[in-house]
PDB file of C-alpha atoms in Angstrom:
ATOM      1  CA  MET A 107      78.344  51.420 129.823  1.00 47.00           C
ATOM      2  CA  ARG A 108      79.256  54.393 132.520  1.00 57.00           C
ATOM      3  CA  ASP A 109      82.195  53.372 134.866  1.00 90.00           C
ATOM      4  CA  THR A 110      81.214  49.857 135.464  1.00 97.00           C
ATOM      5  CA  LYS A 111      83.489  47.350 135.663  1.00 98.00           C
ATOM      6  CA  ILE A 112      83.376  43.896 134.117  1.00 98.00           C
ATOM      7  CA  VAL A 113      85.564  40.827 135.601  1.00 98.00           C
ATOM      8  CA  ALA A 114      85.019  37.531 133.597  1.00 98.00           C
ATOM      9  CA  VAL A 115      85.614  34.106 135.354  1.00 98.00           C
ATOM     10  CA  LEU A 116      87.073  31.592 133.406  1.00 97.00           C
ATOM     11  CA  SER A 117      87.946  27.842 133.450  1.00 94.00           C
ATOM     12  CA  GLN A 118      88.780  25.457 130.695  1.00 90.00           C
ATOM     13  CA  LYS A 119      87.016  22.555 132.539  1.00 84.00           C
ATOM     14  CA  GLY A 120      84.893  21.796 135.320  1.00 82.00           C
ATOM     15  CA  GLY A 121      85.555  21.664 139.047  1.00 84.00           C
ATOM     16  CA  ALA A 122      87.491  24.619 139.114  1.00 86.00           C
ATOM     17  CA  GLY A 123      84.456  26.561 141.533  1.00 93.00           C
ATOM     18  CA  LYS A 124      84.264  28.955 138.913  1.00 96.00           C
ATOM     19  CA  THR A 125      80.560  29.738 139.591  1.00 97.00           C
ATOM     20  CA  THR A 126      81.214  29.707 143.707  1.00 96.00           C
ATOM     21  CA  VAL A 127      83.834  32.525 143.008  1.00 98.00           C
ATOM     22  CA  ALA A 128      81.433  34.614 141.390  1.00 98.00           C
ATOM     23  CA  MET A 129      78.590  34.525 143.344  1.00 98.00           C
ATOM     24  CA  GLN A 130      81.135  34.658 146.517  1.00 98.00           C
ATOM     25  CA  LEU A 131      82.943  37.642 144.596  1.00 98.00           C
ATOM     26  CA  ALA A 132      79.451  39.354 143.893  1.00 98.00           C
ATOM     27  CA  ALA A 133      78.257  38.863 147.336  1.00 98.00           C
ATOM     28  CA  GLY A 134      81.943  40.137 149.003  1.00 98.00           C
ATOM     29  CA  LEU A 135      81.440  43.430 146.546  1.00 98.00           C
ATOM     30  CA  VAL A 136      78.442  44.140 148.059  1.00 98.00           C
ATOM     31  CA  LEU A 137      79.399  44.161 151.522  1.00 97.00           C
ATOM     32  CA  GLN A 138      82.434  46.510 150.161  1.00 97.00           C
ATOM     33  CA  GLY A 139      79.402  49.200 149.529  1.00 97.00           C
ATOM     34  CA  TYR A 140      79.432  48.225 145.523  1.00 97.00           C
ATOM     35  CA  GLN A 141      76.137  47.232 143.487  1.00 97.00           C
ATOM     36  CA  ALA A 142      77.289  44.094 142.018  1.00 98.00           C
ATOM     37  CA  ALA A 143      75.502  41.641 138.885  1.00 98.00           C
ATOM     38  CA  VAL A 144      76.574  38.111 138.136  1.00 98.00           C
ATOM     39  CA  VAL A 145      75.746  37.376 134.311  1.00 98.00           C
ATOM     40  CA  ASP A 146      75.456  33.370 133.656  1.00 98.00           C
ATOM     41  CA  LEU A 147      76.904  32.744 130.489  1.00 98.00           C
ATOM     42  CA  ASP A 148      77.359  28.990 130.783  1.00 97.00           C
ATOM     43  CA  PRO A 149      75.074  26.462 129.437  1.00 95.00           C
ATOM     44  CA  GLN A 150      74.802  24.968 132.457  1.00 94.00           C
ATOM     45  CA  GLU A 151      72.978  27.660 134.246  1.00 96.00           C
ATOM     46  CA  SER A 152      74.991  27.056 137.318  1.00 95.00           C
ATOM     47  CA  ALA A 153      74.901  30.525 138.866  1.00 97.00           C
ATOM     48  CA  ALA A 154      71.153  31.264 137.697  1.00 96.00           C
ATOM     49  CA  ARG A 155      69.816  28.047 139.086  1.00 96.00           C
ATOM     50  CA  TRP A 156      72.038  29.234 142.731  1.00 96.00           C
ATOM     51  CA  GLY A 157      70.302  32.433 142.456  1.00 94.00           C
ATOM     52  CA  GLU A 158      66.746  30.761 141.806  1.00 94.00           C
ATOM     53  CA  SER A 159      67.012  28.668 144.498  1.00 93.00           C
ATOM     54  CA  ALA A 160      67.975  31.149 146.867  1.00 90.00           C
ATOM     55  CA  VAL A 161      65.411  31.230 150.281  1.00 86.00           C
ATOM     56  CA  ASP A 162      65.949  34.910 150.978  1.00 89.00           C
ATOM     57  CA  PRO A 163      66.768  37.449 148.226  1.00 91.00           C
ATOM     58  CA  LEU A 164      70.474  37.842 146.861  1.00 95.00           C
ATOM     59  CA  PRO A 165      71.690  41.387 147.370  1.00 95.00           C
ATOM     60  CA  PHE A 166      72.763  41.470 143.891  1.00 97.00           C
ATOM     61  CA  ALA A 167      71.212  40.270 140.663  1.00 96.00           C
ATOM     62  CA  VAL A 168      71.858  36.898 138.662  1.00 97.00           C
ATOM     63  CA  LEU A 169      70.991  37.077 134.857  1.00 97.00           C
ATOM     64  CA  ARG A 170      71.067  34.768 131.979  1.00 97.00           C
ATOM     65  CA  VAL A 171      72.184  36.513 128.931  1.00 97.00           C
ATOM     66  CA  ARG A 172      73.026  34.277 125.637  1.00 95.00           C
ATOM     67  CA  GLY A 173      73.906  35.491 121.861  1.00 95.00           C
ATOM     68  CA  ASP A 174      77.132  36.558 120.031  1.00 95.00           C
ATOM     69  CA  ARG A 175      79.450  39.335 121.306  1.00 96.00           C
ATOM     70  CA  SER A 176      77.010  42.330 119.905  1.00 97.00           C
ATOM     71  CA  GLU A 177      74.518  40.694 121.513  1.00 97.00           C
ATOM     72  CA  ILE A 178      75.823  39.989 125.090  1.00 97.00           C
ATOM     73  CA  GLU A 179      77.269  43.568 125.046  1.00 97.00           C
ATOM     74  CA  ARG A 180      73.832  44.758 124.471  1.00 97.00           C
ATOM     75  CA  GLN A 181      72.220  42.991 127.605  1.00 97.00           C
ATOM     76  CA  LEU A 182      74.894  44.127 129.328  1.00 97.00           C
ATOM     77  CA  HIS A 183      73.754  47.859 129.007  1.00 96.00           C
ATOM     78  CA  PRO A 184      70.725  47.922 130.895  1.00 96.00           C
ATOM     79  CA  ILE A 185      72.782  45.645 134.151  1.00 96.00           C
ATOM     80  CA  ALA A 186      75.245  48.384 134.169  1.00 96.00           C
ATOM     81  CA  LEU A 187      72.847  51.060 134.383  1.00 95.00           C
ATOM     82  CA  ARG A 188      72.562  49.729 137.783  1.00 95.00           C
ATOM     83  CA  ALA A 189      76.049  48.085 138.778  1.00 97.00           C
ATOM     84  CA  ASP A 190      79.152  49.139 139.812  1.00 97.00           C
ATOM     85  CA  VAL A 191      81.013  45.380 138.830  1.00 98.00           C
ATOM     86  CA  ILE A 192      79.268  42.763 136.497  1.00 98.00           C
ATOM     87  CA  VAL A 193      80.895  39.568 137.275  1.00 98.00           C
ATOM     88  CA  LEU A 194      80.405  36.996 134.382  1.00 98.00           C
ATOM     89  CA  ASP A 195      80.484  33.483 134.888  1.00 98.00           C
ATOM     90  CA  CYS A 196      81.871  32.060 131.657  1.00 97.00           C
ATOM     91  CA  PRO A 197      81.739  28.450 130.011  1.00 96.00           C
ATOM     92  CA  PRO A 198      84.603  26.022 131.271  1.00 95.00           C
ATOM     93  CA  SER A 199      85.977  25.937 127.556  1.00 94.00           C
ATOM     94  CA  ILE A 200      88.360  28.258 125.775  1.00 95.00           C
ATOM     95  CA  ASP A 201      86.715  27.273 122.676  1.00 95.00           C
ATOM     96  CA  HIS A 202      83.225  28.239 123.238  1.00 96.00           C
ATOM     97  CA  PRO A 203      81.862  32.094 121.701  1.00 97.00           C
ATOM     98  CA  HIS A 204      80.738  33.272 125.354  1.00 98.00           C
ATOM     99  CA  THR A 205      84.537  32.927 126.813  1.00 98.00           C
ATOM    100  CA  HIS A 206      85.751  34.685 123.404  1.00 97.00           C
ATOM    101  CA  ALA A 207      83.268  37.439 124.425  1.00 97.00           C
ATOM    102  CA  ALA A 208      84.247  37.755 127.426  1.00 98.00           C
ATOM    103  CA  LEU A 209      87.448  38.451 126.812  1.00 98.00           C
ATOM    104  CA  GLU A 210      86.737  41.329 124.465  1.00 97.00           C
ATOM    105  CA  LEU A 211      84.171  42.922 127.120  1.00 97.00           C
ATOM    106  CA  CYS A 212      86.216  42.544 130.393  1.00 98.00           C
ATOM    107  CA  ASP A 213      88.424  44.493 132.350  1.00 98.00           C
ATOM    108  CA  LEU A 214      89.797  41.436 134.645  1.00 98.00           C
ATOM    109  CA  ALA A 215      89.865  37.934 133.706  1.00 98.00           C
ATOM    110  CA  LEU A 216      89.920  35.913 136.945  1.00 98.00           C
ATOM    111  CA  ILE A 217      91.371  32.176 136.326  1.00 97.00           C
ATOM    112  CA  PRO A 218      90.318  29.976 139.579  1.00 96.00           C
ATOM    113  CA  VAL A 219      93.071  27.133 139.943  1.00 93.00           C
ATOM    114  CA  VAL A 220      92.651  24.035 141.818  1.00 90.00           C
ATOM    115  CA  PRO A 221      96.113  22.837 142.834  1.00 82.00           C
ATOM    116  CA  SER A 222      96.298  19.792 141.406  1.00 81.00           C
ATOM    117  CA  PRO A 223      98.606  18.410 138.450  1.00 80.00           C
ATOM    118  CA  THR A 224      95.567  18.130 135.985  1.00 84.00           C
ATOM    119  CA  ASP A 225      94.125  21.304 137.017  1.00 85.00           C
ATOM    120  CA  LEU A 226      97.466  23.311 136.314  1.00 86.00           C
ATOM    121  CA  TRP A 227      97.481  21.913 132.919  1.00 87.00           C
ATOM    122  CA  SER A 228      94.270  23.333 131.857  1.00 87.00           C
ATOM    123  CA  THR A 229      94.768  26.562 133.158  1.00 93.00           C
ATOM    124  CA  ARG A 230      98.070  26.286 130.635  1.00 94.00           C
ATOM    125  CA  GLY A 231      95.425  26.706 127.962  1.00 94.00           C
ATOM    126  CA  MET A 232      93.225  29.500 129.315  1.00 96.00           C
ATOM    127  CA  GLU A 233      96.019  31.436 130.618  1.00 97.00           C
ATOM    128  CA  ALA A 234      97.166  31.257 126.613  1.00 97.00           C
ATOM    129  CA  LEU A 235      94.224  32.124 125.380  1.00 97.00           C
ATOM    130  CA  VAL A 236      93.654  35.298 127.966  1.00 98.00           C
ATOM    131  CA  LEU A 237      97.481  36.662 127.549  1.00 98.00           C
ATOM    132  CA  ARG A 238      96.307  36.447 123.606  1.00 97.00           C
ATOM    133  CA  HIS A 239      93.312  38.694 124.462  1.00 98.00           C
ATOM    134  CA  MET A 240      95.590  40.920 126.610  1.00 98.00           C
ATOM    135  CA  ARG A 241      98.316  41.355 123.467  1.00 97.00           C
ATOM    136  CA  GLU A 242      94.991  42.637 121.733  1.00 96.00           C
ATOM    137  CA  ARG A 243      93.551  44.483 124.463  1.00 96.00           C
ATOM    138  CA  PRO A 244      96.199  46.442 126.558  1.00 94.00           C
ATOM    139  CA  ARG A 245      93.791  47.719 129.381  1.00 95.00           C
ATOM    140  CA  LEU A 246      92.876  43.763 129.977  1.00 98.00           C
ATOM    141  CA  ARG A 247      94.517  42.326 132.796  1.00 98.00           C
ATOM    142  CA  GLY A 248      94.330  38.908 133.787  1.00 98.00           C
ATOM    143  CA  VAL A 249      94.999  36.998 137.338  1.00 98.00           C
ATOM    144  CA  LEU A 250      95.148  33.287 138.826  1.00 96.00           C
ATOM    145  CA  LEU A 251      92.991  32.775 141.931  1.00 95.00           C
ATOM    146  CA  PRO A 252      94.021  29.736 143.835  1.00 93.00           C
ATOM    147  CA  ASN A 253      91.004  27.862 144.671  1.00 93.00           C
ATOM    148  CA  ARG A 254      89.474  24.804 146.484  1.00 91.00           C
ATOM    149  CA  VAL A 255      93.166  25.467 148.576  1.00 89.00           C
ATOM    150  CA  MET A 256      93.959  22.501 150.702  1.00 82.00           C
ATOM    151  CA  ARG A 257      96.065  22.898 153.973  1.00 74.00           C
ATOM    152  CA  THR A 258      98.612  19.688 152.365  1.00 63.00           C
ATOM    153  CA  ALA A 259     102.155  19.093 151.110  1.00 56.00           C
ATOM    154  CA  LEU A 260     101.008  18.456 147.473  1.00 53.00           C
ATOM    155  CA  ALA A 261      98.766  21.541 147.408  1.00 56.00           C
ATOM    156  CA  GLY A 262     101.681  23.643 148.527  1.00 66.00           C
ATOM    157  CA  ASP A 263     104.272  22.127 146.198  1.00 68.00           C
ATOM    158  CA  VAL A 264     101.317  22.955 143.500  1.00 66.00           C
ATOM    159  CA  LEU A 265     100.857  26.472 144.272  1.00 72.00           C
ATOM    160  CA  LYS A 266     104.418  26.993 144.238  1.00 80.00           C
ATOM    161  CA  VAL A 267     104.422  26.228 140.604  1.00 80.00           C
ATOM    162  CA  LEU A 268     102.198  28.780 139.899  1.00 87.00           C
ATOM    163  CA  GLY A 269     104.987  31.557 139.949  1.00 85.00           C
ATOM    164  CA  ASP A 270     106.045  29.649 136.423  1.00 89.00           C
ATOM    165  CA  PHE A 271     103.134  30.718 135.133  1.00 94.00           C
ATOM    166  CA  THR A 272     103.150  34.327 133.142  1.00 96.00           C
ATOM    167  CA  LEU A 273      99.749  35.819 134.622  1.00 97.00           C
ATOM    168  CA  PRO A 274     100.484  37.078 138.250  1.00 95.00           C
ATOM    169  CA  VAL A 275      98.282  35.110 140.735  1.00 93.00           C
ATOM    170  CA  LEU A 276      96.236  37.131 142.997  1.00 94.00           C
ATOM    171  CA  ASN A 277      97.000  38.581 146.403  1.00 92.00           C
ATOM    172  CA  ALA A 278      94.099  36.470 147.769  1.00 94.00           C
ATOM    173  CA  SER A 279      93.012  32.200 147.840  1.00 92.00           C
ATOM    174  CA  LEU A 280      89.643  30.360 148.895  1.00 94.00           C
ATOM    175  CA  SER A 281      89.913  27.354 151.018  1.00 92.00           C
ATOM    176  CA  GLN A 282      88.382  23.894 150.420  1.00 92.00           C
ATOM    177  CA  ARG A 283      85.724  24.935 153.181  1.00 94.00           C
ATOM    178  CA  SER A 284      81.981  23.356 153.634  1.00 95.00           C
ATOM    179  CA  ALA A 285      80.642  26.673 153.717  1.00 97.00           C
ATOM    180  CA  PHE A 286      80.978  27.245 150.327  1.00 96.00           C
ATOM    181  CA  ALA A 287      79.247  23.841 149.543  1.00 94.00           C
ATOM    182  CA  GLU A 288      76.781  24.906 151.928  1.00 95.00           C
ATOM    183  CA  SER A 289      75.881  28.533 150.874  1.00 95.00           C
ATOM    184  CA  ALA A 290      75.201  26.716 147.380  1.00 92.00           C
ATOM    185  CA  VAL A 291      73.017  24.410 148.772  1.00 91.00           C
ATOM    186  CA  ARG A 292      70.755  27.014 150.631  1.00 92.00           C
ATOM    187  CA  GLY A 293      71.205  29.333 147.555  1.00 93.00           C
ATOM    188  CA  ALA A 294      73.160  31.824 149.367  1.00 95.00           C
ATOM    189  CA  SER A 295      76.733  33.609 149.610  1.00 97.00           C
ATOM    190  CA  VAL A 296      78.938  32.563 153.249  1.00 97.00           C
ATOM    191  CA  TYR A 297      77.888  35.713 154.502  1.00 97.00           C
ATOM    192  CA  GLY A 298      73.941  34.344 155.359  1.00 94.00           C
ATOM    193  CA  LEU A 299      75.453  31.337 157.004  1.00 94.00           C
ATOM    194  CA  GLY A 300      76.494  33.028 160.080  1.00 94.00           C
ATOM    195  CA  ARG A 301      79.499  32.934 162.382  1.00 94.00           C
ATOM    196  CA  ALA A 302      79.994  29.577 161.645  1.00 92.00           C
ATOM    197  CA  ALA A 303      81.561  30.216 158.226  1.00 96.00           C
ATOM    198  CA  ALA A 304      83.311  32.862 159.414  1.00 97.00           C
ATOM    199  CA  ALA A 305      86.798  32.237 157.861  1.00 96.00           C
ATOM    200  CA  ALA A 306      84.911  31.743 154.966  1.00 97.00           C
ATOM    201  CA  GLN A 307      83.718  35.291 155.005  1.00 98.00           C
ATOM    202  CA  ALA A 308      87.099  36.414 155.935  1.00 97.00           C
ATOM    203  CA  GLU A 309      88.204  34.845 152.784  1.00 96.00           C
ATOM    204  CA  VAL A 310      85.899  36.308 150.408  1.00 98.00           C
ATOM    205  CA  ASP A 311      86.218  39.484 151.902  1.00 98.00           C
ATOM    206  CA  LYS A 312      90.150  39.539 150.813  1.00 97.00           C
ATOM    207  CA  LEU A 313      89.083  38.087 147.360  1.00 98.00           C
ATOM    208  CA  ALA A 314      86.438  41.172 146.702  1.00 98.00           C
ATOM    209  CA  LEU A 315      89.397  43.900 148.020  1.00 98.00           C
ATOM    210  CA  ALA A 316      92.021  42.235 145.974  1.00 98.00           C
ATOM    211  CA  VAL A 317      89.834  42.469 142.724  1.00 98.00           C
ATOM    212  CA  LEU A 318      88.916  45.973 143.573  1.00 98.00           C
ATOM    213  CA  ASP A 319      92.653  46.696 143.840  1.00 97.00           C
ATOM    214  CA  GLU A 320      93.326  44.890 140.491  1.00 97.00           C
ATOM    215  CA  LEU A 321      90.082  46.833 138.412  1.00 97.00           C
ATOM    216  CA  ASP A 322      91.844  50.322 140.102  1.00 93.00           C
ATOM    217  CA  GLU A 323      95.124  49.606 138.498  1.00 74.00           C
TER     218      GLU A 323
END
């Protein structure tokens, strides 16, 4: 698939903001001058429904893909002909075959982490799975992304615990902002919300740049 890079957005359970990260990241990559596509591997089809609800066309394609590892790879080939980066929105599960297929195909595994104790516990399982695939595929990279971050003492304490994980923490984070929820309702990214979403847009800018840095290493 030419020089197309693949980013898998993964979580062990729902509520981590996986689809929001995938959709906003794709929009941020487009703003950085890259052709992007989101591939929905999640049976819940949140990304696909987001794209279908868009009033104005999104600047990137959103496509449903299903099947085993070889079938997914086959379906990614034509997408890679027109995309520099493919973002995989994976099922919220460490056991689903689409999750394992994504980890066999991607260049970067991105794990959104909500700063709460229960989310940290579930992240341990996903980290272990990613580390196992990294041992089998030395070129695979994995990072943690603080997501839905609230500026509270508890959140700050939880974020400090991320330093105890083996995977590094990405040099970016997304806050708990109404703009992210509103953009999903509108079928848009935060860039489609205008100046009122400037703070969220700046966070997505930083996310896109941090992901590109990881893909270049």
